[in-house]
Amino acid sequence: MEVVIVPDAKAGGELIAEAMAALLRRKPDALLGVATGSTPLPVYEALSAKVRSGAVDASRARVCQLDEYVGLPADHPESYRSVVLREVVEPLGLTEASFMGPDGTAEDVQAACEEYDRALPAAGGVDLQLLGIGTDGHIGFNEPCSSLASRTRIKTLTEQTRVDNARFFDGDIDQVPHHVITQGIGTILEARHLVLLATGEGKADAVAASVEGPVSALVPASALQLHPHATVVADEAAASKLKLADYFRATYAAKPAWQGL
């Protein structure tokens, strides 16, 4: 696992956007796994700016969802399909044909989970999966004690996650669904490159536990330690509880430019 400490969220967004741009230059039809929430917005803003300036051509890129609420209509403004279309697909100049995600409105939710889990490898696999991290260490909606071998499935959200997400529903927790479809940890680990972005002091404990603690289902993001190409990008606040912060800074400063992120 590589840990990169950046000054702030904007710098982290630019760094990851450039890694995505470099991937698209090598592989124009790369499949990008995207996360939702406020943390990844600087990434999408920086990448769309590169597309507008002509620094990268994203016209053949493909985008896939990490998770989706169960029961929200696909056109609900806070369904993750709507969010990804609004924040990623449209700014990159893509069409819905380039987008894939699980069906949170399916009558048979379990079948929809299994179908999406098969669709990802059938599409060639995820080339780069962007992840956020919850205050409890969750990735996707794999809450603490999720199996590290889990596949795409339905999950019940913890009360804390629903409280955290209420800000997207006018602060009303009663509007936040109780269930989601999420890629499992085992599914996530099949992506070729995992990039986790963490910003803010509120994520500091989770980052420290994930990077420096033991691999444990209690901290789902710690599973990134098992991946051959995992990168954690944390701003100074989110990295504030890392015991090896100086080591991480030194190794990244000495990294050859040709290696990229």
Tab-separated table of C-alpha atoms in Angstrom:
chain	number	residue	atom	x	y	z
A	1	MET	CA	0.000	0.000	0.000
A	2	GLU	CA	1.226	3.458	-0.910
A	3	VAL	CA	0.233	6.403	1.268
A	4	VAL	CA	0.421	9.906	-0.188
A	5	ILE	CA	-0.092	12.890	2.105
A	6	VAL	CA	-1.270	16.059	0.367
A	7	PRO	CA	-1.880	19.580	1.696
A	8	ASP	CA	-5.628	19.649	1.148
A	9	ALA	CA	-8.596	18.178	-0.686
A	10	LYS	CA	-7.948	20.165	-3.858
A	11	ALA	CA	-4.400	18.814	-4.124
A	12	GLY	CA	-5.661	15.290	-3.561
A	13	GLY	CA	-8.290	15.724	-6.250
A	14	GLU	CA	-5.739	16.964	-8.750
A	15	LEU	CA	-3.335	14.118	-8.000
A	16	ILE	CA	-5.972	11.435	-8.478
A	17	ALA	CA	-7.443	13.133	-11.551
A	18	GLU	CA	-4.018	13.088	-13.177
A	19	ALA	CA	-3.701	9.368	-12.403
A	20	MET	CA	-7.061	8.809	-14.091
A	21	ALA	CA	-5.998	10.945	-17.042
A	22	ALA	CA	-2.758	8.982	-17.394
A	23	LEU	CA	-4.779	5.762	-17.356
A	24	LEU	CA	-7.091	7.060	-20.097
A	25	ARG	CA	-4.095	8.054	-22.225
A	26	ARG	CA	-2.804	4.473	-21.956
A	27	LYS	CA	-6.197	2.825	-22.197
A	28	PRO	CA	-8.853	5.144	-23.692
A	29	ASP	CA	-11.736	2.777	-22.906
A	30	ALA	CA	-10.725	2.209	-19.288
A	31	LEU	CA	-13.464	1.324	-16.810
A	32	LEU	CA	-13.413	3.830	-13.948
A	33	GLY	CA	-15.111	2.866	-10.714
A	34	VAL	CA	-16.507	5.938	-9.010
A	35	ALA	CA	-17.660	6.747	-5.497
A	36	THR	CA	-20.249	9.262	-4.371
A	37	GLY	CA	-20.416	11.746	-1.519
A	38	SER	CA	-18.603	15.028	-1.013
A	39	THR	CA	-15.047	13.645	-0.736
A	40	PRO	CA	-14.491	12.674	-4.408
A	41	LEU	CA	-15.903	15.915	-5.869
A	42	PRO	CA	-12.445	17.562	-6.217
A	43	VAL	CA	-11.360	14.530	-8.289
A	44	TYR	CA	-14.265	14.841	-10.703
A	45	GLU	CA	-13.880	18.608	-10.959
A	46	ALA	CA	-10.177	18.302	-11.766
A	47	LEU	CA	-10.711	15.500	-14.293
A	48	SER	CA	-13.520	17.325	-16.103
A	49	ALA	CA	-11.309	20.430	-16.269
A	50	LYS	CA	-8.632	18.338	-17.980
A	51	VAL	CA	-11.210	17.093	-20.482
A	52	ARG	CA	-12.425	20.623	-21.226
A	53	SER	CA	-8.858	21.872	-21.734
A	54	GLY	CA	-8.001	19.015	-24.089
A	55	ALA	CA	-5.387	17.570	-21.739
A	56	VAL	CA	-7.098	14.190	-21.949
A	57	ASP	CA	-9.716	12.582	-24.174
A	58	ALA	CA	-12.327	10.771	-22.092
A	59	SER	CA	-14.766	10.110	-24.930
A	60	ARG	CA	-14.265	6.329	-24.785
A	61	ALA	CA	-14.099	6.041	-21.012
A	62	ARG	CA	-16.581	3.890	-19.137
A	63	VAL	CA	-17.912	4.510	-15.637
A	64	CYS	CA	-19.328	2.099	-13.067
A	65	GLN	CA	-21.002	2.599	-9.717
A	66	LEU	CA	-19.722	1.357	-6.404
A	67	ASP	CA	-23.136	1.195	-4.764
A	68	GLU	CA	-26.795	2.222	-4.955
A	69	TYR	CA	-29.680	2.864	-2.594
A	70	VAL	CA	-32.442	0.260	-2.588
A	71	GLY	CA	-35.902	1.609	-3.297
A	72	LEU	CA	-35.077	5.102	-4.543
A	73	PRO	CA	-36.388	5.678	-8.077
A	74	ALA	CA	-33.536	5.831	-10.606
A	75	ASP	CA	-34.420	9.464	-11.389
A	76	HIS	CA	-34.484	10.551	-7.719
A	77	PRO	CA	-31.869	13.339	-7.372
A	78	GLU	CA	-30.088	11.431	-4.606
A	79	SER	CA	-30.080	8.002	-6.214
A	80	TYR	CA	-26.463	7.219	-6.884
A	81	ARG	CA	-27.270	6.735	-10.534
A	82	SER	CA	-28.474	10.358	-10.687
A	83	VAL	CA	-25.477	11.569	-8.687
A	84	VAL	CA	-22.949	9.800	-10.917
A	85	LEU	CA	-24.653	11.011	-14.085
A	86	ARG	CA	-24.686	14.568	-12.732
A	87	GLU	CA	-21.202	14.704	-11.193
A	88	VAL	CA	-19.173	12.409	-13.437
A	89	VAL	CA	-20.789	11.261	-16.675
A	90	GLU	CA	-22.164	14.592	-17.886
A	91	PRO	CA	-19.114	16.740	-16.935
A	92	LEU	CA	-16.851	14.301	-18.795
A	93	GLY	CA	-19.026	14.596	-21.887
A	94	LEU	CA	-20.078	10.950	-21.756
A	95	THR	CA	-23.467	9.401	-22.377
A	96	GLU	CA	-25.512	6.950	-20.347
A	97	ALA	CA	-24.324	4.218	-22.716
A	98	SER	CA	-20.897	4.461	-21.066
A	99	PHE	CA	-22.357	3.971	-17.599
A	100	MET	CA	-23.155	0.823	-15.636
A	101	GLY	CA	-24.584	0.275	-12.176
A	102	PRO	CA	-26.808	-2.007	-10.104
A	103	ASP	CA	-30.587	-1.723	-10.242
A	104	GLY	CA	-31.752	-0.513	-6.838
A	105	THR	CA	-35.394	-0.691	-7.893
A	106	ALA	CA	-35.350	-4.332	-9.016
A	107	GLU	CA	-38.128	-6.555	-7.778
A	108	ASP	CA	-35.522	-9.241	-7.057
A	109	VAL	CA	-32.719	-7.289	-5.395
A	110	GLN	CA	-30.542	-10.349	-4.820
A	111	ALA	CA	-30.671	-11.211	-8.514
A	112	ALA	CA	-29.751	-7.610	-9.349
A	113	CYS	CA	-26.708	-7.891	-7.065
A	114	GLU	CA	-25.559	-11.093	-8.706
A	115	GLU	CA	-26.133	-9.668	-12.174
A	116	TYR	CA	-23.980	-6.612	-11.441
A	117	ASP	CA	-21.256	-8.734	-9.875
A	118	ARG	CA	-21.081	-10.724	-13.140
A	119	ALA	CA	-21.272	-7.608	-15.314
A	120	LEU	CA	-18.060	-6.051	-13.991
A	121	PRO	CA	-15.649	-8.833	-15.055
A	122	ALA	CA	-17.666	-9.285	-18.253
A	123	ALA	CA	-16.865	-5.642	-19.046
A	124	GLY	CA	-13.152	-6.369	-18.664
A	125	GLY	CA	-12.880	-5.524	-14.978
A	126	VAL	CA	-12.477	-2.212	-13.202
A	127	ASP	CA	-9.199	-0.516	-14.079
A	128	LEU	CA	-9.231	2.068	-11.290
A	129	GLN	CA	-11.674	2.131	-8.402
A	130	LEU	CA	-11.978	5.372	-6.459
A	131	LEU	CA	-13.008	4.932	-2.835
A	132	GLY	CA	-13.950	7.122	0.076
A	133	ILE	CA	-13.834	5.980	3.679
A	134	GLY	CA	-16.445	6.259	6.406
A	135	THR	CA	-15.714	7.448	9.906
A	136	ASP	CA	-16.064	3.807	10.964
A	137	GLY	CA	-13.689	2.588	8.253
A	138	HIS	CA	-16.300	1.388	5.776
A	139	ILE	CA	-15.674	1.368	2.031
A	140	GLY	CA	-18.564	1.320	-0.361
A	141	PHE	CA	-21.323	0.345	2.034
A	142	ASN	CA	-19.352	-2.510	3.530
A	143	GLU	CA	-19.981	-1.698	7.162
A	144	PRO	CA	-17.765	-2.975	10.003
A	145	CYS	CA	-17.641	-6.787	10.220
A	146	SER	CA	-18.405	-7.231	6.524
A	147	SER	CA	-16.698	-10.307	5.131
A	148	LEU	CA	-13.408	-9.509	3.427
A	149	ALA	CA	-14.454	-11.990	0.717
A	150	SER	CA	-17.931	-10.478	0.239
A	151	ARG	CA	-19.480	-10.006	-3.187
A	152	THR	CA	-21.998	-7.468	-4.464
A	153	ARG	CA	-24.992	-7.737	-2.156
A	154	ILE	CA	-27.699	-5.925	-0.214
A	155	LYS	CA	-26.622	-4.322	3.065
A	156	THR	CA	-28.434	-2.650	5.932
A	157	LEU	CA	-26.973	0.756	6.735
A	158	THR	CA	-25.824	1.524	10.261
A	159	GLU	CA	-27.467	4.396	12.086
A	160	GLN	CA	-24.199	6.379	11.905
A	161	THR	CA	-24.009	6.044	8.138
A	162	ARG	CA	-27.617	7.159	7.795
A	163	VAL	CA	-26.868	10.153	10.043
A	164	ASP	CA	-23.796	10.984	7.918
A	165	ASN	CA	-25.831	10.780	4.700
A	166	ALA	CA	-28.824	12.757	5.949
A	167	ARG	CA	-27.101	15.944	4.755
A	168	PHE	CA	-27.901	14.871	1.200
A	169	PHE	CA	-31.592	14.534	2.116
A	170	ASP	CA	-32.183	18.020	3.554
A	171	GLY	CA	-30.933	16.791	6.913
A	172	ASP	CA	-33.889	14.435	7.305
A	173	ILE	CA	-32.672	10.983	8.322
A	174	ASP	CA	-36.151	9.560	7.735
A	175	GLN	CA	-35.610	10.090	4.000
A	176	VAL	CA	-32.374	8.080	3.967
A	177	PRO	CA	-33.029	4.481	2.826
A	178	HIS	CA	-32.191	1.656	5.210
A	179	HIS	CA	-30.738	-0.628	2.516
A	180	VAL	CA	-28.233	-0.404	-0.313
A	181	ILE	CA	-26.666	-2.543	-2.971
A	182	THR	CA	-22.898	-2.407	-2.654
A	183	GLN	CA	-19.932	-4.035	-4.286
A	184	GLY	CA	-18.511	-6.385	-1.689
A	185	ILE	CA	-14.972	-6.129	-0.411
A	186	GLY	CA	-13.992	-9.154	-2.468
A	187	THR	CA	-15.481	-7.494	-5.554
A	188	ILE	CA	-13.697	-4.215	-4.853
A	189	LEU	CA	-10.360	-5.993	-4.436
A	190	GLU	CA	-10.621	-7.290	-8.012
A	191	ALA	CA	-10.070	-3.798	-9.452
A	192	ARG	CA	-6.584	-3.348	-10.898
A	193	HIS	CA	-5.866	-0.163	-8.938
A	194	LEU	CA	-7.594	0.985	-5.761
A	195	VAL	CA	-7.363	4.662	-4.839
A	196	LEU	CA	-8.805	5.807	-1.518
A	197	LEU	CA	-9.194	9.528	-0.871
A	198	ALA	CA	-9.651	10.741	2.703
A	199	THR	CA	-9.993	14.356	3.778
A	200	GLY	CA	-10.692	16.036	7.081
A	201	GLU	CA	-9.872	15.365	10.706
A	202	GLY	CA	-13.001	13.260	11.087
A	203	LYS	CA	-11.409	10.554	8.949
A	204	ALA	CA	-8.091	10.472	10.828
A	205	ASP	CA	-8.886	7.525	13.107
A	206	ALA	CA	-10.274	5.467	10.225
A	207	VAL	CA	-7.244	6.180	8.041
A	208	ALA	CA	-4.801	5.235	10.796
A	209	ALA	CA	-6.663	2.006	11.556
A	210	SER	CA	-6.883	1.091	7.872
A	211	VAL	CA	-3.260	1.803	7.002
A	212	GLU	CA	-1.354	0.941	10.158
A	213	GLY	CA	-3.712	-1.375	12.014
A	214	PRO	CA	-4.286	-5.087	11.464
A	215	VAL	CA	-6.338	-6.363	8.551
A	216	SER	CA	-9.720	-6.824	10.134
A	217	ALA	CA	-13.351	-7.066	9.137
A	218	LEU	CA	-13.970	-4.541	11.909
A	219	VAL	CA	-12.205	-1.964	9.704
A	220	PRO	CA	-13.270	-2.836	6.144
A	221	ALA	CA	-10.835	-0.420	4.486
A	222	SER	CA	-7.933	-2.333	6.055
A	223	ALA	CA	-8.530	-4.898	3.292
A	224	LEU	CA	-6.643	-2.547	0.977
A	225	GLN	CA	-3.491	-3.866	2.652
A	226	LEU	CA	-4.115	-7.104	0.755
A	227	HIS	CA	-4.168	-5.459	-2.681
A	228	PRO	CA	-1.063	-5.369	-4.916
A	229	HIS	CA	-1.775	-1.807	-6.117
A	230	ALA	CA	-3.589	0.258	-3.511
A	231	THR	CA	-3.031	3.962	-2.944
A	232	VAL	CA	-4.306	6.011	-0.019
A	233	VAL	CA	-4.345	9.762	-0.610
A	234	ALA	CA	-4.963	11.712	2.597
A	235	ASP	CA	-4.841	15.401	3.349
A	236	GLU	CA	-2.879	16.608	6.377
A	237	ALA	CA	-5.922	16.485	8.635
A	238	ALA	CA	-6.902	12.946	7.657
A	239	ALA	CA	-3.266	11.823	8.007
A	240	SER	CA	-2.805	13.473	11.399
A	241	LYS	CA	-2.914	10.211	13.394
A	242	LEU	CA	-0.548	8.187	11.209
A	243	LYS	CA	2.498	7.140	13.215
A	244	LEU	CA	4.543	6.683	10.042
A	245	ALA	CA	3.509	9.959	8.402
A	246	ASP	CA	7.103	11.169	8.040
A	247	TYR	CA	8.083	7.879	6.411
A	248	PHE	CA	5.203	8.116	3.957
A	249	ARG	CA	6.187	11.678	3.050
A	250	ALA	CA	9.819	10.677	2.514
A	251	THR	CA	9.047	7.657	0.341
A	252	TYR	CA	6.652	9.600	-1.864
A	253	ALA	CA	9.154	12.463	-2.239
A	254	ALA	CA	11.774	9.967	-3.415
A	255	LYS	CA	9.442	8.141	-5.797
A	256	PRO	CA	10.553	8.119	-9.465
A	257	ALA	CA	8.254	10.274	-11.593
A	258	TRP	CA	7.836	7.475	-14.149
A	259	GLN	CA	6.062	5.280	-11.629
A	260	GLY	CA	3.023	7.557	-11.445
A	261	LEU	CA	0.431	7.103	-8.728
